[in-house]
Structures are given as structure tokens and as C-alpha cells.
GROMACS .gro file of C-alpha atoms in nm:
model
  263
    1MET     CA    1   1.344   5.971  15.255
    2ALA     CA    2   1.307   5.624  15.092
    3SER     CA    3   1.531   5.360  15.249
    4SER     CA    4   1.822   5.224  14.981
    5SER     CA    5   1.641   4.871  14.982
    6GLU     CA    6   1.335   5.030  14.807
    7GLU     CA    7   1.367   5.025  14.417
    8SER     CA    8   1.226   5.340  14.242
    9PRO     CA    9   0.966   5.305  13.972
   10ASN     CA   10   1.261   5.407  13.700
   11SER     CA   11   1.454   5.112  13.817
   12ILE     CA   12   1.150   4.857  13.787
   13MET     CA   13   1.048   4.996  13.461
   14GLU     CA   14   1.436   4.949  13.316
   15THR     CA   15   1.434   4.599  13.463
   16VAL     CA   16   1.113   4.527  13.292
   17LYS     CA   17   1.224   4.688  12.955
   18THR     CA   18   1.559   4.444  12.975
   19VAL     CA   19   1.355   4.136  13.025
   20VAL     CA   20   1.117   4.238  12.718
   21TYR     CA   21   1.404   4.288  12.523
   22ALA     CA   22   1.580   4.003  12.594
   23LEU     CA   23   1.266   3.779  12.529
   24LEU     CA   24   1.224   3.970  12.213
   25ILE     CA   25   1.593   3.901  12.076
   26ALA     CA   26   1.544   3.536  12.194
   27GLY     CA   27   1.226   3.506  11.973
   28VAL     CA   28   1.391   3.661  11.656
   29PHE     CA   29   1.677   3.424  11.722
   30ARG     CA   30   1.448   3.124  11.757
   31THR     CA   31   1.239   3.202  11.472
   32LEU     CA   32   1.523   3.311  11.208
   33PHE     CA   33   1.801   3.069  11.305
   34PHE     CA   34   1.758   2.803  11.540
   35GLN     CA   35   1.446   2.576  11.666
   36PRO     CA   36   1.467   2.378  11.977
   37PHE     CA   37   1.386   1.994  11.972
   38TRP     CA   38   1.370   1.738  12.241
   39ILE     CA   39   1.417   1.392  12.145
   40PRO     CA   40   1.096   1.172  12.279
   41SER     CA   41   1.145   0.852  12.138
   42GLY     CA   42   1.423   0.572  12.053
   43SER     CA   43   1.401   0.585  11.681
   44MET     CA   44   1.738   0.724  11.649
   45LYS     CA   45   1.937   0.542  11.884
   46ASP     CA   46   2.260   0.548  11.939
   47THR     CA   47   2.286   0.847  11.740
   48LEU     CA   48   2.051   1.051  11.958
   49LEU     CA   49   1.891   0.929  12.292
   50VAL     CA   50   1.563   0.976  12.454
   51GLY     CA   51   1.592   1.299  12.658
   52ASP     CA   52   1.863   1.469  12.409
   53PHE     CA   53   1.791   1.826  12.374
   54LEU     CA   54   1.905   2.015  12.047
   55PHE     CA   55   1.880   2.326  11.844
   56VAL     CA   56   1.778   2.250  11.472
   57ASN     CA   57   1.966   2.485  11.221
   58LYS     CA   58   1.660   2.616  11.037
   59MET     CA   59   1.905   2.815  10.788
   60ALA     CA   60   2.082   2.497  10.666
   61TYR     CA   61   1.848   2.428  10.381
   62GLY     CA   62   1.660   2.792  10.349
   63TYR     CA   63   1.306   2.867  10.442
   64SER     CA   64   0.974   2.717  10.345
   65LYS     CA   65   0.613   2.751  10.445
   66TYR     CA   66   0.681   2.549  10.760
   67SER     CA   67   0.991   2.705  10.864
   68CYS     CA   68   0.923   3.051  10.737
   69PRO     CA   69   1.024   3.373  10.974
   70PHE     CA   70   0.734   3.623  10.991
   71GLY     CA   71   0.508   3.456  10.731
   72ILE     CA   72   0.692   3.612  10.456
   73CYS     CA   73   0.794   3.284  10.266
   74PRO     CA   74   0.642   3.139   9.974
   75VAL     CA   75   0.346   2.894   9.970
   76SER     CA   76   0.562   2.634   9.816
   77GLY     CA   77   0.928   2.587   9.749
   78ARG     CA   78   1.211   2.717   9.958
   79ILE     CA   79   1.428   3.046   9.951
   80LEU     CA   80   1.803   3.049  10.043
   81GLY     CA   81   1.992   2.783  10.199
   82THR     CA   82   2.157   2.476  10.023
   83GLU     CA   83   2.061   2.111   9.927
   84PRO     CA   84   2.055   1.840  10.179
   85GLU     CA   85   2.328   1.587  10.161
   86ARG     CA   86   2.278   1.209  10.222
   87GLY     CA   87   2.358   1.118  10.579
   88ASP     CA   88   2.219   1.445  10.727
   89VAL     CA   89   2.012   1.402  11.037
   90ILE     CA   90   1.718   1.640  10.982
   91VAL     CA   91   1.366   1.750  11.152
   92PHE     CA   92   1.102   1.760  10.916
   93ARG     CA   93   0.696   1.792  10.918
   94HIS     CA   94   0.523   1.467  10.858
   95PRO     CA   95   0.337   1.519  10.504
   96THR     CA   96   0.008   1.410  10.651
   97SER     CA   97  -0.023   1.414  11.034
   98GLY     CA   98   0.181   1.766  11.043
   99GLN     CA   99   0.393   1.615  11.333
  100ASP     CA  100   0.779   1.717  11.369
  101TYR     CA  101   0.999   1.391  11.309
  102ILE     CA  102   1.373   1.358  11.312
  103LYS     CA  103   1.538   1.107  11.089
  104ARG     CA  104   1.839   1.018  10.894
  105LEU     CA  105   1.854   1.126  10.523
  106ILE     CA  106   1.884   0.835  10.321
  107GLY     CA  107   1.765   0.858   9.957
  108LEU     CA  108   1.795   1.168   9.756
  109PRO     CA  109   1.557   1.256   9.450
  110GLY     CA  110   1.581   0.982   9.165
  111ASP     CA  111   1.750   0.731   9.403
  112LYS     CA  112   1.658   0.388   9.436
  113VAL     CA  113   1.639   0.244   9.788
  114GLN     CA  114   1.548  -0.101   9.894
  115MET     CA  115   1.632  -0.307  10.222
  116LYS     CA  116   1.728  -0.682  10.180
  117ASN     CA  117   1.768  -0.889  10.503
  118GLY     CA  118   1.847  -0.578  10.702
  119VAL     CA  119   2.082  -0.439  10.438
  120LEU     CA  120   2.041  -0.130  10.283
  121PHE     CA  121   2.090  -0.092   9.916
  122LEU     CA  122   2.106   0.253   9.712
  123ASN     CA  123   2.065   0.248   9.341
  124GLY     CA  124   2.152  -0.156   9.363
  125GLU     CA  125   2.462  -0.127   9.541
  126ALA     CA  126   2.459  -0.250   9.899
  127GLN     CA  127   2.580   0.003  10.162
  128LYS     CA  128   2.871  -0.153  10.387
  129GLN     CA  129   2.796  -0.263  10.737
  130ILE     CA  130   3.066  -0.324  11.005
  131GLU     CA  131   2.958  -0.485  11.333
  132VAL     CA  132   3.118  -0.325  11.634
  133SER     CA  133   3.053  -0.364  11.981
  134ASP     CA  134   2.661  -0.405  12.133
  135PHE     CA  135   2.485  -0.101  12.238
  136ILE     CA  136   2.350  -0.191  12.613
  137GLU     CA  137   2.117   0.022  12.822
  138VAL     CA  138   1.909  -0.008  13.108
  139TYR     CA  139   1.567  -0.180  13.063
  140GLU     CA  140   1.376   0.091  13.231
  141PRO     CA  141   1.125   0.357  13.145
  142GLN     CA  142   1.272   0.651  12.950
  143GLY     CA  143   1.210   1.015  12.935
  144PRO     CA  144   0.893   1.219  13.007
  145VAL     CA  145   0.678   0.974  12.817
  146GLY     CA  146   0.804   0.651  13.011
  147GLY     CA  147   0.843   0.423  12.713
  148PHE     CA  148   1.043   0.083  12.745
  149PRO     CA  149   1.339   0.000  12.496
  150GLN     CA  150   1.317  -0.299  12.272
  151CYS     CA  151   1.582  -0.556  12.329
  152SER     CA  152   1.763  -0.829  12.096
  153ASN     CA  153   1.833  -1.036  12.410
  154GLY     CA  154   1.446  -1.121  12.474
  155ALA     CA  155   1.224  -1.056  12.749
  156VAL     CA  156   1.448  -0.900  13.043
  157ALA     CA  157   1.343  -0.765  13.379
  158ILE     CA  158   1.350  -0.398  13.480
  159GLY     CA  159   1.677  -0.301  13.557
  160ALA     CA  160   1.869  -0.546  13.368
  161GLU     CA  161   2.080  -0.505  13.053
  162CYS     CA  162   1.868  -0.455  12.722
  163VAL     CA  163   2.097  -0.541  12.409
  164LYS     CA  164   2.099  -0.426  12.068
  165THR     CA  165   2.357  -0.537  11.784
  166ARG     CA  166   2.541  -0.223  11.679
  167ARG     CA  167   2.689  -0.166  11.336
  168THR     CA  168   2.865   0.116  11.140
  169GLU     CA  169   2.720   0.191  10.830
  170ALA     CA  170   2.869   0.395  10.558
  171LEU     CA  171   2.620   0.568  10.315
  172GLU     CA  172   2.752   0.677   9.949
  173GLY     CA  173   2.923   1.027   9.987
  174ALA     CA  174   2.878   1.004  10.345
  175GLU     CA  175   3.104   0.951  10.634
  176GLY     CA  176   2.984   0.618  10.869
  177HIS     CA  177   2.733   0.634  11.124
  178SER     CA  178   2.604   0.384  11.377
  179ILE     CA  179   2.278   0.148  11.333
  180LEU     CA  180   2.120  -0.077  11.557
  181ASN     CA  181   1.959  -0.402  11.521
  182VAL     CA  182   1.700  -0.536  11.743
  183ARG     CA  183   1.577  -0.853  11.547
  184ASN     CA  184   1.603  -1.039  11.216
  185SER     CA  185   1.342  -1.043  10.935
  186GLY     CA  186   1.182  -0.732  11.104
  187PRO     CA  187   0.891  -0.553  10.898
  188GLY     CA  188   1.123  -0.304  10.756
  189ASP     CA  189   1.405  -0.556  10.696
  190ASN     CA  190   1.281  -0.642  10.351
  191THR     CA  191   1.097  -0.398  10.119
  192PRO     CA  192   1.006  -0.342   9.743
  193ILE     CA  193   1.244  -0.084   9.557
  194PHE     CA  194   1.149   0.286   9.653
  195THR     CA  195   1.242   0.544   9.381
  196VAL     CA  196   1.225   0.894   9.543
  197PRO     CA  197   1.034   1.125   9.338
  198GLU     CA  198   1.163   1.459   9.220
  199GLY     CA  199   1.173   1.725   9.510
  200ASN     CA  200   1.131   1.447   9.785
  201PHE     CA  201   1.331   1.262  10.024
  202PHE     CA  202   1.359   0.915  10.176
  203PHE     CA  203   1.431   0.936  10.559
  204MET     CA  204   1.509   0.621  10.797
  205GLY     CA  205   1.586   0.592  11.166
  206ASP     CA  206   1.915   0.470  11.295
  207ASN     CA  207   1.743   0.248  11.521
  208ARG     CA  208   1.635   0.036  11.235
  209ASP     CA  209   1.357  -0.196  11.398
  210ASN     CA  210   1.226   0.071  11.601
  211SER     CA  211   1.123   0.364  11.348
  212THR     CA  212   0.829   0.429  11.143
  213ASP     CA  213   1.001   0.595  10.869
  214SER     CA  214   1.002   0.610  10.475
  215ARG     CA  215   1.006   0.234  10.430
  216PHE     CA  216   0.634   0.257  10.547
  217ALA     CA  217   0.323   0.412  10.335
  218GLN     CA  218   0.169   0.726  10.493
  219SER     CA  219  -0.184   0.527  10.487
  220ALA     CA  220  -0.003   0.280  10.739
  221GLY     CA  221   0.106   0.540  10.968
  222GLY     CA  222   0.436   0.553  10.811
  223VAL     CA  223   0.651   0.866  10.657
  224GLY     CA  224   0.667   0.797  10.303
  225PHE     CA  225   0.843   1.037  10.069
  226VAL     CA  226   0.885   1.375  10.262
  227PRO     CA  227   0.898   1.704   9.997
  228PHE     CA  228   1.160   1.936  10.000
  229GLU     CA  229   0.950   2.201  10.173
  230ASN     CA  230   0.860   1.996  10.461
  231LEU     CA  231   1.222   2.000  10.601
  232LEU     CA  232   1.275   2.225  10.904
  233GLY     CA  233   1.634   2.201  10.939
  234ARG     CA  234   1.938   2.015  11.021
  235ALA     CA  235   2.047   1.866  11.377
  236ASP     CA  236   2.409   1.975  11.435
  237ARG     CA  237   2.482   1.918  11.804
  238ILE     CA  238   2.323   1.820  12.085
  239VAL     CA  239   2.325   2.087  12.371
  240PHE     CA  240   2.202   1.906  12.701
  241SER     CA  241   2.070   1.571  12.775
  242SER     CA  242   1.869   1.402  13.050
  243ALA     CA  243   1.791   1.046  13.116
  244GLY     CA  244   1.524   1.100  13.370
  245ARG     CA  245   1.142   1.183  13.350
  246ARG     CA  246   1.189   1.581  13.422
  247MET     CA  247   1.482   1.809  13.307
  248LEU     CA  248   1.528   1.921  13.658
  249TYR     CA  249   1.641   1.588  13.800
  250PHE     CA  250   2.032   1.664  13.772
  251TRP     CA  251   2.120   1.349  13.888
  252THR     CA  252   2.001   1.185  13.555
  253TRP     CA  253   2.189   1.447  13.313
  254ARG     CA  254   2.415   1.290  13.082
  255GLY     CA  255   2.729   1.526  13.093
  256ASP     CA  256   2.945   1.337  12.836
  257ARG     CA  257   2.660   1.436  12.587
  258PHE     CA  258   2.644   1.819  12.621
  259PHE     CA  259   2.719   1.991  12.313
  260LYS     CA  260   2.809   1.671  12.122
  261ALA     CA  261   2.804   1.669  11.746
  262VAL     CA  262   2.544   1.479  11.554
  263GLU     CA  263   2.677   1.251  11.336
   0.00000   0.00000   0.00000
């Protein structure tokens, strides 16, 4: 008689089937509804920090050839979903490089967007900015890539405070959100007027002096205008966050950011 500690072939098969079914359900769930996204850079500070982990709501704006489940979507355009709203934080496919980016939606089709001395103008109107407390972080390598943050208080030593000016900016028809400033008269602080074409959108990072976004032409490595079909989904909530080089370094977890809404 086999000992009670041994598993029967039927028991092993049931375990294998359970694991396979779980993986299939997880795969379908990811394909249809949500896509995981790990924040690799500081372009969206302090809304999103390096090491934040979130799920992108793929159903928010419907499906396109880039977010399509099972390859059944049209070659161009989108099916289902609603129109994006100004102020949404969105993951999209870069129009030329094919990389996934995350930025804030600033300009809708037909909008005129311009930066003047670091102030955002929409359709000729300056968007209100209110200065609040500085954003302060430690000057040290961040995330798996190990990049260093940019500081407005000049060159600082490793382990010292890295300061950025922080403001609250309120967009037309949207609630206020935090933006950071590292330097005055940066390359994106003064721009020509951009008129957003039909079916396209204009994006910017909240860390304004550390974001390669729609202010910069695609030919120069920027994002330029982003077609509607390139939108992958909306970032609604941070699920997990770690300040360390590895996710398993539990002493670097940011518990206060777990399940934090993206605003």
C-alpha cells in the first residue's frame, strides 16, 4: 500500500490542470482588460515615481490594432470605449519607435498648445499654476536602470537632498495635478504653437524638464502628435511600488503608494 504522503497520478493531474486554468484565466484577463506597466523613468514625477507598478485599463478607450485582444480588431481606428479626457494619464505606443510611453494628455484634437516661460497655454489661455511645497528626494540611483534624478538645487552629493520646485496646475475641464520644475528656460519651456490634428493627441510629462514628449518632434527623438489608435489605455491606480533595484527588496517598498489613485 502506498504511503499517505505520496500523491496519486490523478491528484497530480488535477493540480496541473488547476495551474493551467489559472494561467489561462490570467492571460485572458490581461489580454481583454488590463495590461501591467512598470514605471522606468522619472518623467511623470511626482504623480508616478520610478518603481511604481500599475495596471493599464485597456477598455477605457476601446481596442485598436495595438491593444487588440486575439487579433480581431481593425487595422486602423478603435472599437468600443469612450473619448479620452484632458488630464488623463495614458499609456500609448510611440508612433515611430514602437515603445510604450506614459504621459498626461494635454491637447485634444483641434487644440492649440504652447509653452511660454514654463507656463502652459491652451487655446491662447494660460493654465493656472499655484506654487506649493518643493518635491524633495534623495540623490541616489533609482530603479532597475539606476538613473539619477535631476535637481534644481545644483550638483549635490550622493545621499543628499535633491530638490525640485512643485506646482499645482489646473487644465481646462480637469482637476489640478502636480507638476515639477528643475530649471528655468529649459528646452521645452518655450515652444511654438502646436495645433493638434484631428484624430491625434498632445502629451506631456508632469516632470516638465525631464520629459521627452509631444513638445519635441519625432525626428529629434520626441513623441510628437500621437494618433488615437496608438492609445493602449488609462492608468487609474498604482498597485505596488518599490524604490529599490529589485522588487523583492521588501525594505524598499513604498507602502503608502499601494493602491494609490493616479490623479
